[in-house]
PDB file of C-alpha atoms in Angstrom:
ATOM      1  CA  MET A   1      37.193  11.486  13.516  1.00  0.00           C
ATOM      2  CA  ARG A   2      37.630   9.581  10.284  1.00  0.00           C
ATOM      3  CA  ASN A   3      35.093   9.605   7.449  1.00  0.00           C
ATOM      4  CA  ASP A   4      34.344   6.370   5.568  1.00  0.00           C
ATOM      5  CA  PHE A   5      32.529   6.458   2.236  1.00  0.00           C
ATOM      6  CA  VAL A   6      29.530   4.128   2.031  1.00  0.00           C
ATOM      7  CA  ALA A   7      26.584   3.656  -0.321  1.00  0.00           C
ATOM      8  CA  THR A   8      23.010   2.569   0.325  1.00  0.00           C
ATOM      9  CA  GLY A   9      20.243   1.317  -1.961  1.00  0.00           C
ATOM     10  CA  VAL A  10      16.655   2.109  -0.983  1.00  0.00           C
ATOM     11  CA  VAL A  11      14.908  -0.566  -3.058  1.00  0.00           C
ATOM     12  CA  PHE A  12      11.186  -0.380  -3.790  1.00  0.00           C
ATOM     13  CA  ASN A  13       8.934  -2.957  -5.364  1.00  0.00           C
ATOM     14  CA  ARG A  14       7.372  -1.975  -8.693  1.00  0.00           C
ATOM     15  CA  GLN A  15       4.203  -0.626  -7.068  1.00  0.00           C
ATOM     16  CA  LYS A  16       6.283   1.517  -4.672  1.00  0.00           C
ATOM     17  CA  ASP A  17       4.205   0.270  -1.744  1.00  0.00           C
ATOM     18  CA  LYS A  18       6.989  -1.837  -0.193  1.00  0.00           C
ATOM     19  CA  VAL A  19      10.649  -1.202   0.561  1.00  0.00           C
ATOM     20  CA  LEU A  20      13.405  -3.765   1.125  1.00  0.00           C
ATOM     21  CA  LEU A  21      15.052  -3.564   4.550  1.00  0.00           C
ATOM     22  CA  VAL A  22      17.657  -5.749   6.220  1.00  0.00           C
ATOM     23  CA  TYR A  23      18.269  -6.299   9.916  1.00  0.00           C
ATOM     24  CA  HIS A  24      21.860  -5.121  10.336  1.00  0.00           C
ATOM     25  CA  ASN A  25      23.844  -7.400  12.688  1.00  0.00           C
ATOM     26  CA  LYS A  26      26.234  -4.729  13.983  1.00  0.00           C
ATOM     27  CA  LEU A  27      23.816  -1.807  14.392  1.00  0.00           C
ATOM     28  CA  LYS A  28      20.831  -3.962  15.480  1.00  0.00           C
ATOM     29  CA  LYS A  29      18.463  -1.897  13.322  1.00  0.00           C
ATOM     30  CA  TRP A  30      16.364  -2.346  10.180  1.00  0.00           C
ATOM     31  CA  LEU A  31      18.071  -0.487   7.328  1.00  0.00           C
ATOM     32  CA  PRO A  32      18.198  -0.400   3.558  1.00  0.00           C
ATOM     33  CA  PRO A  33      21.077  -2.543   2.256  1.00  0.00           C
ATOM     34  CA  GLY A  34      24.407  -0.755   1.993  1.00  0.00           C
ATOM     35  CA  GLY A  35      28.018  -0.703   3.015  1.00  0.00           C
ATOM     36  CA  HIS A  36      31.549   0.534   2.483  1.00  0.00           C
ATOM     37  CA  LEU A  37      32.767   1.356  -1.001  1.00  0.00           C
ATOM     38  CA  GLU A  38      35.576  -0.796  -2.344  1.00  0.00           C
ATOM     39  CA  PRO A  39      38.761   0.868  -3.641  1.00  0.00           C
ATOM     40  CA  ASN A  40      38.078   2.720  -6.915  1.00  0.00           C
ATOM     41  CA  GLU A  41      34.372   1.855  -6.776  1.00  0.00           C
ATOM     42  CA  LEU A  42      31.872   4.538  -7.768  1.00  0.00           C
ATOM     43  CA  PRO A  43      29.109   5.180  -5.209  1.00  0.00           C
ATOM     44  CA  HIS A  44      26.171   4.058  -7.390  1.00  0.00           C
ATOM     45  CA  GLU A  45      28.047   0.849  -8.294  1.00  0.00           C
ATOM     46  CA  GLY A  46      28.711   0.186  -4.611  1.00  0.00           C
ATOM     47  CA  ALA A  47      25.044   0.654  -3.735  1.00  0.00           C
ATOM     48  CA  LEU A  48      23.941  -1.818  -6.431  1.00  0.00           C
ATOM     49  CA  ARG A  49      26.621  -4.319  -5.329  1.00  0.00           C
ATOM     50  CA  GLU A  50      25.633  -4.070  -1.666  1.00  0.00           C
ATOM     51  CA  VAL A  51      21.954  -4.662  -2.465  1.00  0.00           C
ATOM     52  CA  TRP A  52      22.901  -7.789  -4.416  1.00  0.00           C
ATOM     53  CA  GLU A  53      25.382  -9.085  -1.821  1.00  0.00           C
ATOM     54  CA  GLU A  54      23.121  -8.568   1.192  1.00  0.00           C
ATOM     55  CA  THR A  55      19.769  -9.646  -0.290  1.00  0.00           C
ATOM     56  CA  GLY A  56      20.284 -11.413  -3.626  1.00  0.00           C
ATOM     57  CA  VAL A  57      18.025  -8.800  -5.257  1.00  0.00           C
ATOM     58  CA  LYS A  58      18.850  -7.332  -8.651  1.00  0.00           C
ATOM     59  CA  ALA A  59      17.800  -3.694  -8.733  1.00  0.00           C
ATOM     60  CA  SER A  60      18.143  -0.747 -11.065  1.00  0.00           C
ATOM     61  CA  LEU A  61      18.679   2.891 -10.195  1.00  0.00           C
ATOM     62  CA  ILE A  62      15.815   5.358 -10.160  1.00  0.00           C
ATOM     63  CA  LEU A  63      17.531   8.475 -11.434  1.00  0.00           C
ATOM     64  CA  SER A  64      17.081  11.619  -9.371  1.00  0.00           C
ATOM     65  CA  GLY A  65      18.454  15.057  -9.995  1.00  0.00           C
ATOM     66  CA  GLU A  66      18.882  16.713 -13.346  1.00  0.00           C
ATOM     67  CA  GLN A  67      20.424  14.605 -16.098  1.00  0.00           C
ATOM     68  CA  PHE A  68      22.701  16.601 -18.406  1.00  0.00           C
ATOM     69  CA  GLU A  69      23.668  13.706 -20.720  1.00  0.00           C
ATOM     70  CA  ILE A  70      27.363  14.466 -20.344  1.00  0.00           C
ATOM     71  CA  GLU A  71      29.185  11.472 -21.822  1.00  0.00           C
ATOM     72  CA  GLU A  72      32.527  12.695 -23.117  1.00  0.00           C
ATOM     73  CA  GLU A  73      35.915  11.039 -23.240  1.00  0.00           C
ATOM     74  CA  VAL A  74      37.270  13.262 -20.459  1.00  0.00           C
ATOM     75  CA  GLU A  75      34.144  13.628 -18.301  1.00  0.00           C
ATOM     76  CA  SER A  76      30.778  12.011 -17.693  1.00  0.00           C
ATOM     77  CA  GLN A  77      27.919  12.602 -15.309  1.00  0.00           C
ATOM     78  CA  LEU A  78      27.494  10.073 -12.516  1.00  0.00           C
ATOM     79  CA  PRO A  79      24.017   9.232 -11.220  1.00  0.00           C
ATOM     80  CA  THR A  80      23.048  11.777  -8.589  1.00  0.00           C
ATOM     81  CA  PRO A  81      22.266  10.283  -5.172  1.00  0.00           C
ATOM     82  CA  TYR A  82      18.823  10.998  -3.783  1.00  0.00           C
ATOM     83  CA  LEU A  83      20.446  12.066  -0.524  1.00  0.00           C
ATOM     84  CA  ILE A  84      23.881  12.174   1.113  1.00  0.00           C
ATOM     85  CA  LEU A  85      23.937  11.694   4.891  1.00  0.00           C
ATOM     86  CA  HIS A  86      26.755  12.182   7.396  1.00  0.00           C
ATOM     87  CA  GLU A  87      26.194   9.447  10.003  1.00  0.00           C
ATOM     88  CA  TYR A  88      27.834   8.806  13.378  1.00  0.00           C
ATOM     89  CA  ILE A  89      28.923   5.189  13.852  1.00  0.00           C
ATOM     90  CA  PRO A  90      29.598   4.304  17.510  1.00  0.00           C
ATOM     91  CA  SER A  91      32.669   2.399  18.630  1.00  0.00           C
ATOM     92  CA  THR A  92      32.685  -1.371  19.003  1.00  0.00           C
ATOM     93  CA  PRO A  93      35.196  -3.642  20.736  1.00  0.00           C
ATOM     94  CA  THR A  94      37.110  -3.925  17.441  1.00  0.00           C
ATOM     95  CA  GLU A  95      36.626  -0.465  15.895  1.00  0.00           C
ATOM     96  CA  GLU A  96      36.770   3.161  16.973  1.00  0.00           C
ATOM     97  CA  ALA A  97      33.840   5.513  16.503  1.00  0.00           C
ATOM     98  CA  HIS A  98      33.791   7.134  13.070  1.00  0.00           C
ATOM     99  CA  MET A  99      31.560   8.846  10.529  1.00  0.00           C
ATOM    100  CA  HIS A 100      29.972   7.549   7.339  1.00  0.00           C
ATOM    101  CA  VAL A 101      29.452   9.711   4.281  1.00  0.00           C
ATOM    102  CA  ASP A 102      26.482   7.770   2.896  1.00  0.00           C
ATOM    103  CA  PHE A 103      25.470   8.123  -0.766  1.00  0.00           C
ATOM    104  CA  ILE A 104      21.824   7.035  -0.788  1.00  0.00           C
ATOM    105  CA  TYR A 105      20.321   5.903  -4.104  1.00  0.00           C
ATOM    106  CA  LEU A 106      16.731   5.068  -4.937  1.00  0.00           C
ATOM    107  CA  MET A 107      16.208   1.766  -6.729  1.00  0.00           C
ATOM    108  CA  GLU A 108      13.484  -0.439  -8.130  1.00  0.00           C
ATOM    109  CA  VAL A 109      13.567  -4.209  -8.057  1.00  0.00           C
ATOM    110  CA  GLU A 110      14.211  -5.642 -11.525  1.00  0.00           C
ATOM    111  CA  GLU A 111      12.510  -8.948 -10.843  1.00  0.00           C
ATOM    112  CA  GLU A 112      10.686 -10.335  -7.849  1.00  0.00           C
ATOM    113  CA  ALA A 113      12.790 -13.176  -6.491  1.00  0.00           C
ATOM    114  CA  GLN A 114      13.381 -15.055  -3.273  1.00  0.00           C
ATOM    115  CA  LEU A 115      15.540 -13.082  -0.853  1.00  0.00           C
ATOM    116  CA  ASP A 116      19.007 -14.561  -0.334  1.00  0.00           C
ATOM    117  CA  ILE A 117      20.650 -12.884   2.658  1.00  0.00           C
ATOM    118  CA  HIS A 118      24.340 -12.643   3.524  1.00  0.00           C
ATOM    119  CA  PRO A 119      24.223 -13.883   7.158  1.00  0.00           C
ATOM    120  CA  ARG A 120      27.594 -12.444   8.178  1.00  0.00           C
ATOM    121  CA  GLU A 121      26.246  -8.916   7.694  1.00  0.00           C
ATOM    122  CA  VAL A 122      22.474  -9.187   7.983  1.00  0.00           C
ATOM    123  CA  LYS A 123      20.231 -11.367  10.104  1.00  0.00           C
ATOM    124  CA  GLU A 124      17.120 -11.034   7.970  1.00  0.00           C
ATOM    125  CA  ALA A 125      15.715  -9.221   4.925  1.00  0.00           C
ATOM    126  CA  ARG A 126      12.098  -8.263   4.463  1.00  0.00           C
ATOM    127  CA  TRP A 127       9.819  -6.280   2.135  1.00  0.00           C
ATOM    128  CA  MET A 128       7.939  -3.787   4.349  1.00  0.00           C
ATOM    129  CA  THR A 129       4.948  -1.521   3.904  1.00  0.00           C
ATOM    130  CA  LEU A 130       5.145   2.082   5.112  1.00  0.00           C
ATOM    131  CA  ASP A 131       3.214   1.124   8.246  1.00  0.00           C
ATOM    132  CA  GLU A 132       5.717  -1.645   9.017  1.00  0.00           C
ATOM    133  CA  VAL A 133       8.674   0.706   8.458  1.00  0.00           C
ATOM    134  CA  GLN A 134       7.175   3.250  10.851  1.00  0.00           C
ATOM    135  CA  ARG A 135       6.799   0.554  13.538  1.00  0.00           C
ATOM    136  CA  CYS A 136      10.179  -1.201  13.170  1.00  0.00           C
ATOM    137  CA  ASP A 137      13.434  -0.325  14.940  1.00  0.00           C
ATOM    138  CA  THR A 138      15.130   1.923  12.405  1.00  0.00           C
ATOM    139  CA  PHE A 139      16.556   5.424  12.078  1.00  0.00           C
ATOM    140  CA  ASP A 140      14.414   8.522  11.521  1.00  0.00           C
ATOM    141  CA  SER A 141      16.049   9.081   8.125  1.00  0.00           C
ATOM    142  CA  VAL A 142      14.708   5.719   6.854  1.00  0.00           C
ATOM    143  CA  ILE A 143      11.188   6.589   8.017  1.00  0.00           C
ATOM    144  CA  LYS A 144      11.338  10.070   6.460  1.00  0.00           C
ATOM    145  CA  ILE A 145      12.563   8.764   3.094  1.00  0.00           C
ATOM    146  CA  CYS A 146       9.820   6.106   3.029  1.00  0.00           C
ATOM    147  CA  GLN A 147       7.105   8.557   4.092  1.00  0.00           C
ATOM    148  CA  ARG A 148       8.035  10.864   1.242  1.00  0.00           C
ATOM    149  CA  LEU A 149       8.307   8.211  -1.473  1.00  0.00           C
ATOM    150  CA  MET A 150       5.955   5.324  -0.716  1.00  0.00           C
ATOM    151  CA  LYS A 151       2.314   5.119  -1.765  1.00  0.00           C
TER     152      LYS A 151
END
C-alpha cells in the first residue's frame, strides 16, 4: 500500500480554549486543516499553507521538541512535529486505499479573522471548545490531542 506524505495544523486561539476544525468533504469528519505536501515542500510549510488555503487563517507554529539552533550552510534543524501519525485512508470510486504519513504541527492563530473556507475541500470551518470537539464526529486522535492541550 502506498504512503502519501501529508501535514496538518492543529490551530488554537490565543487562550488555548478553542481549536479550529474543518468538516472534510471526502472523509465526512471534523478534522484540523491539512493535506498532501506539494513537491519539494517541507512538512511545516505544508501545514501552514493548508491552514491558510482551507480556512483563510494565518497561524504560526508552536515549537515542540528540543531546539538545537542548528542553522549552518549545509544543515539546519526543521521544526519538530508534535506528532506523526500513520493513517489508513479508505478507497473511493476514484482512488485506491492508501496510507498517510501525517506530520502534525501545533499552531496559534496570529490574528482573529473571519473564516474563509475552500469549499472544494471543506464544507465548513469552526472554532470549537473541548466539549464540542468531544461531541463532534471526528477521530480519536483529534480528541486525544485536544484533551491534552486545551484548557
